[in-house]
Short mmCIF file of C-alpha atoms (C1' of nucleotides) in Angstrom, two decimals:
data_model
loop_
_atom_site.label_atom_id
_atom_site.label_comp_id
_atom_site.label_asym_id
_atom_site.label_seq_id
_atom_site.Cartn_x
_atom_site.Cartn_y
_atom_site.Cartn_z
CA MET A 16 5.18 -22.82 -29.02
CA THR A 17 4.25 -20.00 -31.38
CA ARG A 18 2.36 -17.14 -29.84
CA LYS A 19 -1.35 -17.71 -30.25
CA LYS A 20 -2.82 -15.46 -32.90
CA GLU A 21 -3.98 -12.42 -31.00
CA GLY A 22 -7.66 -11.90 -31.76
CA LEU A 23 -9.13 -8.53 -32.47
CA ARG A 24 -10.76 -8.50 -29.08
CA GLU A 25 -7.53 -9.03 -27.21
CA ARG A 26 -5.74 -6.39 -29.20
CA ARG A 27 -8.44 -3.82 -28.54
CA ARG A 28 -8.36 -4.65 -24.89
CA ARG A 29 -4.63 -4.18 -24.73
CA GLU A 30 -4.86 -0.90 -26.59
CA THR A 31 -7.65 0.44 -24.42
CA ARG A 32 -5.71 -0.49 -21.32
CA GLN A 33 -2.67 1.32 -22.57
CA GLU A 34 -4.70 4.39 -23.52
CA ILE A 35 -6.17 4.63 -20.04
CA ARG A 36 -2.73 4.22 -18.50
CA ALA A 37 -1.25 6.90 -20.72
CA ALA A 38 -4.08 9.29 -20.00
CA ALA A 39 -3.79 8.71 -16.27
CA LEU A 40 -0.02 9.24 -16.25
CA ARG A 41 -0.25 12.35 -18.42
CA LEU A 42 -2.93 13.96 -16.28
CA ALA A 43 -1.23 12.99 -13.02
CA GLY A 44 1.99 14.49 -14.27
CA GLU A 45 0.24 17.74 -15.08
CA HIS A 46 -2.06 18.26 -12.12
CA GLY A 47 -0.76 15.88 -9.47
CA PHE A 48 -2.24 12.48 -8.77
CA ASP A 49 -4.76 13.54 -6.16
CA LYS A 50 -6.09 16.39 -8.26
CA VAL A 51 -6.98 14.01 -11.03
CA THR A 52 -10.37 12.35 -10.85
CA VAL A 53 -11.34 9.14 -12.55
CA GLU A 54 -13.81 11.15 -14.57
CA MET A 55 -11.02 13.28 -16.00
CA ILE A 56 -9.14 10.16 -17.01
CA THR A 57 -12.16 8.58 -18.64
CA THR A 58 -12.87 11.75 -20.58
CA GLU A 59 -9.27 11.93 -21.77
CA ALA A 60 -9.16 8.26 -22.71
CA ASP A 61 -12.68 8.36 -24.13
CA VAL A 62 -14.14 5.50 -22.17
CA SER A 63 -16.92 5.31 -19.63
CA HIS A 64 -16.52 5.57 -15.91
CA ARG A 65 -17.54 1.97 -15.58
CA THR A 66 -15.09 0.75 -18.18
CA PHE A 67 -12.22 2.32 -16.29
CA PHE A 68 -12.93 0.07 -13.34
CA ASN A 69 -13.23 -2.85 -15.67
CA TYR A 70 -9.56 -2.44 -16.46
CA PHE A 71 -8.22 -1.16 -13.17
CA SER A 72 -9.63 -1.98 -9.78
CA THR A 73 -8.41 1.30 -8.29
CA LYS A 74 -7.22 4.67 -9.52
CA GLU A 75 -3.74 3.85 -8.26
CA ALA A 76 -3.57 0.65 -10.29
CA ALA A 77 -3.80 2.71 -13.46
CA VAL A 78 -0.47 4.42 -12.83
CA VAL A 79 1.64 1.55 -11.48
CA GLN A 80 3.25 -1.21 -13.52
CA ALA A 81 1.66 -4.59 -13.16
CA PRO A 82 4.29 -7.11 -12.05
CA PRO A 83 5.55 -9.04 -15.10
CA LYS A 84 4.48 -12.60 -15.68
CA LEU A 85 7.51 -14.83 -16.19
CA PRO A 86 7.34 -17.17 -19.19
CA ASP A 87 6.30 -20.67 -18.19
CA GLU A 88 9.18 -22.41 -19.99
CA GLU A 89 11.72 -20.38 -18.09
CA VAL A 90 10.00 -21.04 -14.80
CA ASP A 91 9.75 -24.75 -15.51
CA ALA A 92 13.40 -24.89 -16.51
CA PHE A 93 14.33 -23.17 -13.28
CA ALA A 94 12.23 -25.51 -11.19
CA ALA A 95 13.67 -28.53 -12.97
CA LEU A 96 17.17 -27.68 -11.77
CA GLY A 97 16.22 -29.11 -8.41
CA PRO A 98 17.62 -28.46 -4.95
CA ALA A 99 20.95 -26.75 -4.59
CA HIS A 100 22.83 -24.45 -2.29
CA PRO A 101 20.73 -21.35 -1.56
CA ARG A 102 23.43 -19.15 -3.03
CA GLU A 103 23.17 -20.96 -6.31
CA ILE A 104 19.39 -20.79 -6.31
CA LEU A 105 19.53 -17.07 -5.73
CA ALA A 106 22.00 -16.68 -8.58
CA ASP A 107 19.76 -18.67 -10.91
CA LEU A 108 16.73 -16.68 -9.86
CA THR A 109 18.31 -13.33 -10.46
CA ALA A 110 19.67 -14.58 -13.77
CA LEU A 111 16.12 -15.53 -14.69
CA LEU A 112 14.87 -12.10 -13.77
CA LEU A 113 17.64 -10.38 -15.70
CA ARG A 114 16.87 -12.44 -18.77
CA ASP A 115 13.24 -11.41 -18.53
CA ILE A 116 14.19 -7.77 -18.24
CA ALA A 117 16.39 -8.11 -21.29
CA GLU A 118 13.56 -9.60 -23.32
CA GLN A 119 10.83 -7.28 -22.16
CA PRO A 120 12.66 -4.05 -21.43
CA PRO A 121 10.46 -1.74 -19.37
CA ARG A 122 9.74 1.70 -20.77
CA ARG A 123 11.88 4.20 -18.98
CA ASP A 124 9.52 7.14 -19.32
CA GLU A 125 6.59 5.27 -17.81
CA PHE A 126 8.69 3.88 -15.01
CA HIS A 127 10.08 7.27 -14.29
CA ALA A 128 6.61 8.79 -14.16
CA THR A 129 5.36 6.05 -11.88
CA PHE A 130 8.27 6.38 -9.47
CA ALA A 131 7.91 10.13 -9.38
CA LEU A 132 4.25 9.76 -8.47
CA ALA A 133 5.07 7.15 -5.85
CA ARG A 134 7.54 9.47 -4.19
CA GLU A 135 4.94 12.15 -3.71
CA HIS A 136 1.75 10.21 -3.20
CA PRO A 137 1.65 7.51 -0.52
CA PRO A 138 -1.33 5.69 -2.03
CA VAL A 139 0.59 5.23 -5.26
CA LEU A 140 3.61 4.00 -3.34
CA ALA A 141 1.42 1.58 -1.46
CA ALA A 142 0.00 0.18 -4.68
CA MET A 143 3.46 -0.20 -6.14
CA LEU A 144 4.82 -1.97 -3.10
CA ALA A 145 1.79 -4.22 -3.06
CA GLY A 146 2.60 -5.21 -6.62
CA PHE A 147 6.19 -5.95 -5.68
CA GLY A 148 4.99 -7.92 -2.70
CA ALA A 149 2.70 -10.06 -4.80
CA PHE A 150 5.53 -10.73 -7.23
CA GLU A 151 7.83 -11.64 -4.36
CA ARG A 152 5.39 -14.23 -3.06
CA TYR A 153 5.10 -15.56 -6.60
CA LEU A 154 8.88 -15.94 -6.72
CA ALA A 155 8.89 -17.65 -3.34
CA GLY A 156 6.43 -20.15 -4.75
CA ILE A 157 8.69 -20.86 -7.69
CA VAL A 158 11.70 -21.38 -5.46
CA ALA A 159 9.69 -23.64 -3.19
CA THR A 160 8.66 -25.72 -6.17
CA ARG A 161 12.29 -26.18 -7.12
CA THR A 162 13.47 -27.15 -3.67
CA GLY A 163 10.43 -29.18 -2.78
CA GLN A 164 9.61 -26.97 0.16
CA ARG A 165 6.48 -25.02 0.87
CA ALA A 166 6.13 -21.40 -0.25
CA GLU A 167 5.58 -20.39 3.36
CA ASP A 168 8.92 -21.81 4.47
CA GLU A 169 11.61 -19.44 5.49
CA ALA A 170 14.30 -20.22 2.95
CA PRO A 171 12.19 -19.70 -0.19
CA ARG A 172 10.73 -16.50 1.23
CA LEU A 173 14.16 -15.19 2.09
CA ILE A 174 15.67 -16.03 -1.28
CA ALA A 175 12.78 -14.40 -3.08
CA ALA A 176 13.06 -11.36 -0.84
CA LEU A 177 16.75 -10.99 -1.64
CA ALA A 178 16.15 -11.25 -5.36
CA MET A 179 13.42 -8.63 -5.11
CA THR A 180 15.66 -6.37 -3.05
CA ALA A 181 18.29 -6.47 -5.74
CA LEU A 182 15.69 -5.90 -8.42
CA LYS A 183 14.00 -3.01 -6.63
CA THR A 184 17.21 -1.30 -5.62
CA GLY A 185 18.62 -1.60 -9.11
CA MET A 186 15.48 -0.33 -10.76
CA GLU A 187 15.36 2.56 -8.39
CA SER A 188 18.89 3.57 -9.27
CA TRP A 189 18.06 3.22 -12.92
CA VAL A 190 15.08 5.55 -12.88
CA ALA A 191 16.95 8.04 -10.72
CA GLU A 192 19.71 8.33 -13.29
CA ASP A 193 19.46 10.72 -16.20
CA PRO A 194 18.87 8.80 -19.39
CA LYS A 195 22.26 8.28 -21.00
CA ASP A 196 20.98 7.26 -24.37
CA GLU A 197 17.69 6.26 -25.87
CA ASN A 198 17.79 2.51 -25.51
CA ASP A 199 19.20 2.19 -22.04
CA SER A 200 18.25 -0.71 -19.85
CA PRO A 201 17.98 -1.30 -16.11
CA MET A 202 19.99 -4.49 -16.52
CA PRO A 203 23.45 -3.16 -15.70
CA TYR A 204 22.06 -1.44 -12.64
CA VAL A 205 20.47 -4.60 -11.29
CA GLU A 206 23.63 -6.53 -12.06
CA ARG A 207 25.69 -3.99 -10.19
CA VAL A 208 23.44 -4.28 -7.15
CA MET A 209 23.78 -8.04 -7.25
CA THR A 210 27.53 -7.67 -7.21
CA LEU A 211 27.32 -5.14 -4.43
CA LEU A 212 25.13 -7.54 -2.52
CA ARG A 213 27.70 -10.29 -2.84
CA THR A 214 30.60 -8.12 -1.75
CA LEU A 215 28.43 -6.77 1.04
CA LEU A 216 27.49 -10.03 2.62
CA GLY A 217 29.54 -12.50 0.70
CA HIS A 218 33.02 -13.66 1.39
CA MET B 28 16.14 12.03 30.50
CA THR B 29 13.04 11.17 32.46
CA ARG B 30 9.91 10.76 30.41
CA LYS B 31 8.04 14.03 30.31
CA LYS B 32 5.02 13.91 32.55
CA GLU B 33 2.25 12.70 30.30
CA GLY B 34 -0.61 15.16 30.51
CA LEU B 35 -4.20 14.09 30.71
CA ARG B 36 -4.72 15.17 27.14
CA GLU B 37 -1.95 12.95 25.78
CA ARG B 38 -3.10 10.00 27.79
CA ARG B 39 -6.66 10.33 26.54
CA ARG B 40 -5.42 10.60 23.01
CA ARG B 41 -3.37 7.45 23.35
CA GLU B 42 -6.28 5.62 24.91
CA THR B 43 -8.73 6.75 22.27
CA ARG B 44 -6.36 5.67 19.55
CA GLN B 45 -5.99 2.27 21.09
CA GLU B 46 -9.74 1.90 21.53
CA ILE B 47 -10.35 2.64 17.88
CA ARG B 48 -7.66 0.17 16.86
CA ALA B 49 -9.08 -2.51 19.09
CA ALA B 50 -12.60 -1.95 17.83
CA ALA B 51 -11.44 -2.04 14.22
CA LEU B 52 -9.47 -5.25 14.70
CA ARG B 53 -12.28 -6.92 16.61
CA LEU B 54 -14.91 -6.07 14.03
CA ALA B 55 -12.66 -6.95 11.11
CA GLY B 56 -11.95 -10.30 12.71
CA GLU B 57 -15.64 -11.00 13.05
CA HIS B 58 -17.08 -9.77 9.78
CA GLY B 59 -14.08 -9.39 7.48
CA PHE B 60 -12.31 -6.15 6.80
CA ASP B 61 -14.36 -5.09 3.81
CA LYS B 62 -17.67 -5.76 5.50
CA VAL B 63 -16.79 -3.38 8.30
CA THR B 64 -17.64 0.26 7.74
CA VAL B 65 -16.03 3.18 9.48
CA GLU B 66 -19.38 3.94 11.00
CA MET B 67 -19.46 0.52 12.65
CA ILE B 68 -16.03 1.16 14.12
CA THR B 69 -16.96 4.59 15.41
CA THR B 70 -20.10 3.21 17.01
CA GLU B 71 -18.12 0.43 18.69
CA ALA B 72 -15.40 2.78 19.88
CA ASP B 73 -17.89 5.47 20.75
CA VAL B 74 -16.36 8.30 18.78
CA SER B 75 -17.60 10.35 15.90
CA HIS B 76 -17.02 9.64 12.24
CA ARG B 77 -14.87 12.75 12.04
CA THR B 78 -12.77 11.81 15.02
CA PHE B 79 -11.89 8.49 13.46
CA PHE B 80 -10.21 10.28 10.60
CA ASN B 81 -8.48 12.55 13.07
CA TYR B 82 -6.60 9.52 14.32
CA PHE B 83 -6.25 7.46 11.17
CA SER B 84 -6.05 8.83 7.68
CA THR B 85 -7.57 5.71 6.16
CA LYS B 86 -9.57 2.73 7.31
CA GLU B 87 -6.57 0.51 6.62
CA ALA B 88 -4.31 2.56 8.86
CA ALA B 89 -6.48 1.64 11.83
CA VAL B 90 -5.60 -2.05 11.55
CA VAL B 91 -1.89 -1.93 10.69
CA GLN B 92 0.93 -1.24 13.12
CA ALA B 93 2.59 2.11 12.74
CA PRO B 94 6.32 1.63 12.18
CA PRO B 95 8.14 2.09 15.49
CA LYS B 96 10.12 5.24 16.15
CA LEU B 97 13.65 4.38 17.22
CA PRO B 98 14.94 6.20 20.32
CA ASP B 99 17.10 9.18 19.41
CA GLU B 100 19.98 8.22 21.67
CA GLU B 101 20.30 4.84 20.02
CA VAL B 102 20.18 6.36 16.57
CA ASP B 103 22.78 8.97 17.48
CA ALA B 104 25.04 6.35 18.98
CA PHE B 105 24.75 4.31 15.81
CA ALA B 106 25.51 7.28 13.60
CA ALA B 107 28.47 8.25 15.74
CA LEU B 108 30.18 4.94 15.02
CA GLY B 109 31.16 6.35 11.66
CA PRO B 110 32.01 4.64 8.38
CA ALA B 111 32.84 0.95 8.38
CA HIS B 112 32.60 -2.10 6.22
CA PRO B 113 29.00 -2.53 5.01
CA ARG B 114 28.82 -5.91 6.69
CA GLU B 115 29.58 -4.34 10.01
CA ILE B 116 27.09 -1.54 9.49
CA LEU B 117 24.41 -4.08 8.68
CA ALA B 118 25.29 -6.03 11.82
CA ASP B 119 25.06 -2.89 13.95
CA LEU B 120 21.80 -1.90 12.36
CA THR B 121 20.12 -5.22 12.95
CA ALA B 122 21.46 -5.25 16.47
CA LEU B 123 19.83 -1.87 16.97
CA LEU B 124 16.54 -3.18 15.65
CA LEU B 125 16.70 -6.26 17.84
CA ARG B 126 17.38 -4.15 20.89
CA ASP B 127 14.34 -2.05 20.10
CA ILE B 128 12.18 -5.13 19.70
CA ALA B 129 13.41 -6.38 23.05
CA GLU B 130 12.48 -3.13 24.75
CA GLN B 131 9.14 -2.60 23.08
CA PRO B 132 7.95 -6.13 22.41
CA PRO B 133 5.08 -6.05 19.92
CA ARG B 134 1.81 -7.60 21.02
CA ARG B 135 1.47 -10.93 19.38
CA ASP B 136 -2.31 -10.99 19.18
CA GLU B 137 -2.51 -7.67 17.40
CA PHE B 138 0.28 -8.58 15.03
CA HIS B 139 -1.36 -11.86 14.27
CA ALA B 140 -4.68 -10.18 13.57
CA THR B 141 -3.05 -7.61 11.31
CA PHE B 142 -1.15 -10.23 9.33
CA ALA B 143 -4.24 -12.34 8.95
CA LEU B 144 -6.13 -9.38 7.56
CA ALA B 145 -3.25 -8.51 5.26
CA ARG B 146 -3.25 -12.01 3.82
CA GLU B 147 -6.88 -11.77 2.80
CA HIS B 148 -7.32 -8.11 1.99
CA PRO B 149 -4.94 -6.49 -0.51
CA PRO B 150 -5.63 -2.95 0.69
CA VAL B 151 -4.51 -3.89 4.17
CA LEU B 152 -1.40 -5.55 2.80
CA ALA B 153 -0.66 -2.46 0.75
CA ALA B 154 -0.94 -0.26 3.82
CA MET B 155 1.32 -2.56 5.79
CA LEU B 156 3.96 -2.67 3.08
CA ALA B 157 3.79 1.10 2.76
CA GLY B 158 4.56 1.35 6.45
CA PHE B 159 7.51 -1.00 6.07
CA GLY B 160 8.68 0.99 3.08
CA ALA B 161 8.60 4.24 4.99
CA PHE B 162 10.55 2.66 7.81
CA GLU B 163 13.09 1.31 5.35
CA ARG B 164 13.71 4.75 3.90
CA TYR B 165 14.05 6.05 7.43
CA LEU B 166 16.70 3.42 8.11
CA ALA B 167 18.49 4.27 4.88
CA GLY B 168 18.69 7.85 6.09
CA ILE B 169 20.21 6.76 9.37
CA VAL B 170 22.82 4.65 7.61
CA ALA B 171 23.59 7.49 5.23
CA THR B 172 24.14 9.80 8.17
CA ARG B 173 26.62 7.39 9.65
CA THR B 174 28.59 6.87 6.46
CA GLY B 175 28.36 10.45 5.27
CA GLN B 176 26.55 9.44 2.14
CA ARG B 177 23.18 10.56 0.87
CA ALA B 178 20.04 8.59 1.68
CA GLU B 179 19.43 8.11 -2.03
CA ASP B 180 22.78 6.41 -2.56
CA GLU B 181 22.80 2.76 -3.36
CA ALA B 182 24.73 1.38 -0.40
CA PRO B 183 22.56 2.85 2.36
CA ARG B 184 19.41 1.83 0.54
CA LEU B 185 20.68 -1.68 0.08
CA ILE B 186 21.81 -2.07 3.68
CA ALA B 187 18.47 -0.80 4.96
CA ALA B 188 16.64 -3.11 2.59
CA LEU B 189 18.56 -6.11 3.86
CA ALA B 190 17.88 -5.25 7.47
CA MET B 191 14.19 -4.86 6.67
CA THR B 192 14.15 -8.14 4.80
CA ALA B 193 15.51 -9.92 7.85
CA LEU B 194 13.06 -8.12 10.08
CA LYS B 195 10.04 -8.77 7.89
CA THR B 196 10.88 -12.40 7.24
CA GLY B 197 11.52 -13.07 10.90
CA MET B 198 8.34 -11.37 12.02
CA GLU B 199 6.37 -13.28 9.45
CA SER B 200 7.71 -16.57 10.76
CA TRP B 201 6.94 -15.45 14.26
CA VAL B 202 3.29 -14.68 13.65
CA ALA B 203 2.86 -17.85 11.61
CA GLU B 204 4.01 -19.97 14.53
CA ASP B 205 1.62 -21.12 17.20
CA PRO B 206 2.28 -19.23 20.40
CA LYS B 207 4.53 -21.40 22.52
CA ASP B 208 4.05 -19.51 25.73
CA GLU B 209 2.52 -16.26 26.77
CA ASN B 210 5.52 -13.96 26.70
CA ASP B 211 7.14 -15.07 23.51
CA SER B 212 9.10 -12.64 21.41
CA PRO B 213 9.91 -12.32 17.71
CA MET B 214 13.57 -11.78 18.60
CA PRO B 215 14.84 -15.32 18.18
CA TYR B 216 13.05 -15.57 14.85
CA VAL B 217 14.67 -12.43 13.49
CA GLU B 218 18.03 -13.57 14.82
CA ARG B 219 17.64 -16.89 13.11
CA VAL B 220 16.86 -15.19 9.81
CA MET B 221 19.94 -13.04 10.17
CA THR B 222 22.02 -16.16 10.64
CA LEU B 223 20.34 -17.78 7.69
CA LEU B 224 21.07 -14.70 5.67
CA ARG B 225 24.73 -14.90 6.54
CA THR B 226 25.07 -18.54 5.68
CA LEU B 227 23.08 -17.94 2.55
CA LEU B 228 25.18 -15.20 1.09
CA GLY B 229 28.07 -15.09 3.44
CA HIS B 230 31.43 -16.72 3.19
"C1'" DA C 2 -25.95 -17.09 -40.43
"C1'" DG C 3 -26.90 -17.42 -35.82
"C1'" DA C 4 -26.01 -18.58 -31.04
"C1'" DA C 5 -22.97 -17.76 -27.17
"C1'" DA C 6 -19.70 -15.37 -24.84
"C1'" DA C 7 -17.22 -11.16 -23.92
"C1'" DC C 8 -17.34 -6.50 -23.46
"C1'" DA C 9 -18.95 -1.41 -22.97
"C1'" DT C 10 -22.02 1.56 -20.95
"C1'" DG C 11 -25.45 4.05 -18.02
"C1'" DC C 12 -27.69 4.32 -13.67
"C1'" DA C 13 -28.10 4.22 -8.94
"C1'" DC C 14 -26.03 3.69 -4.69
"C1'" DA C 15 -22.93 2.70 -0.41
"C1'" DG C 16 -19.06 4.14 1.65
"C1'" DA C 17 -14.39 6.71 2.17
"C1'" DG C 18 -12.32 10.83 3.09
"C1'" DT C 19 -12.23 16.28 3.61
"C1'" DG C 20 -13.20 21.34 4.63
"C1'" DC C 21 -15.44 24.18 7.62
"C1'" DA C 22 -17.47 26.07 11.61
"C1'" DA C 23 -19.13 25.64 16.16
"C1'" DG C 24 -18.83 23.68 20.66
"C1'" DT C 25 -16.08 21.66 24.65
"C1'" DA C 26 -12.27 20.44 27.46
"C1'" DT C 27 -7.40 21.14 28.88
"C1'" DG C 28 -2.88 23.40 30.08
"C1'" DG C 29 -0.79 27.41 31.47
"C1'" DA C 30 -0.37 32.12 33.18
"C1'" DA C 31 -1.73 35.84 36.09
"C1'" DT D 5 -8.87 30.67 41.38
"C1'" DT D 6 -9.84 32.81 37.13
"C1'" DC D 7 -9.29 33.49 32.51
"C1'" DC D 8 -7.40 32.82 28.00
"C1'" DA D 9 -5.28 30.40 24.25
"C1'" DT D 10 -5.00 26.16 22.29
"C1'" DA D 11 -6.09 21.52 21.24
"C1'" DC D 12 -9.56 18.33 20.48
"C1'" DT D 13 -14.31 16.61 19.25
"C1'" DT D 14 -18.26 16.79 16.70
"C1'" DG D 15 -21.85 17.58 13.09
"C1'" DC D 16 -22.82 18.88 8.45
"C1'" DA D 17 -22.39 18.95 3.73
"C1'" DC D 18 -19.92 17.63 0.03
"C1'" DT D 19 -16.78 15.17 -3.60
"C1'" DC D 20 -15.02 11.14 -5.20
"C1'" DT D 21 -14.06 6.10 -5.38
"C1'" DG D 22 -15.67 1.73 -6.29
"C1'" DT D 23 -19.67 -1.81 -7.13
"C1'" DG D 24 -24.04 -4.29 -8.55
"C1'" DC D 25 -27.19 -4.68 -12.03
"C1'" DA D 26 -29.57 -4.33 -16.34
"C1'" DT D 27 -29.09 -3.31 -21.17
"C1'" DG D 28 -27.22 -2.94 -25.58
"C1'" DT D 29 -23.34 -3.99 -28.75
"C1'" DT D 30 -19.46 -6.45 -30.78
"C1'" DT D 31 -16.56 -10.52 -31.48
"C1'" DT D 32 -15.84 -15.41 -31.78
"C1'" DC D 33 -17.10 -19.99 -32.81
"C1'" DT D 34 -19.78 -23.45 -34.98
#
DNA sequence: AGAAAACATGCACAGAGTGCAAGTATGGAA
DNA sequence: TTCCATACTTGCACTCTGTGCATGTTTTCT
């Protein structure tokens, strides 16, 4: 129940990871992603070439957000609701996602930097979309668990895809907007897209 | 109106491209994508290392389908329909896509091979999703032209995303299925997903 | 305290992708 | 037909990404 005491090792690892990320984003912002070499990043972050690839499997991975891991309790609770009308499942799923966003609000500056890079550099975009894709399949698996279907079945895949569409579109609008205040959140944007989605297709 | 006489040069280029693709897919099917080097492909296709990268900017690009280019007349006709209820625009857009599929039916064997590779090799999946993403932005632009909005606005992006979701989901189901007969088409699958989408969110 | 596991690092290497320059084939014009 | 401009192919040399392996160091657990 309580978060396991984070050992020194884990903390260092998290810090190092964040330092590499920050260095990569800073340098990419200055010189452009393709002008930045891994060596420059490792120098800036003060780690070895080899350590960089211990944390990130590619250069792109260092500048894109890893898809969030949803808390197990939430996922279990969702799955326990059991079969229902697809519309209701989709609503529950998006609600779950929104709750997660509310609890772990993404950093706007990092997201903005990542999206800006993705717009200009296809490899970064590819890495980002791959992350979204992996997360979408993960969601499809969760939905399938709830409905007792297989993750490869059409309905779970479609529901997950719709939830991801709302999430992606909303996030995109969020980062495109000028920051209103300091502690703004993508939540209202995603919620608005969900509404738009309903009025678009819904009755 | 009539297709411009295809010069020898263009034909050779198309053939070479196809030969490289075929060689890449064949070798990747045999040894696995990551065990295949560009050199192996060039040897098999009988072109130089440098020529390979003249046709494909990355090794991944050689094994994924380039997003189709929609015929200008169709696109213009679509745009000329002018603003309408989003639901109607989405219906027109998917109809346009289905018509294009019907006219240029994708080769099942190649699609199957590509999807199989994408399932096992993240870089291939990333390249494929990047292609879909580019096509989706292209569609958003078309929708924006029709409605007089900007391609970055939320409604065009969302409509394009929904159309792509239907297309992707349908295609995925299609390739997953065992080939019923020789000349089967992904069309009915995509149509079924569209219906599912309507009953899922619709009235 | 000491063993075991996790981690960082350096080294060497295969392979991807690019700029450049030279050669070859094609389309078009005279 | 002849000749030129252009497009395409190729080889070469090079930078950079990403990986296997061996070694040393730090943390955790008992």
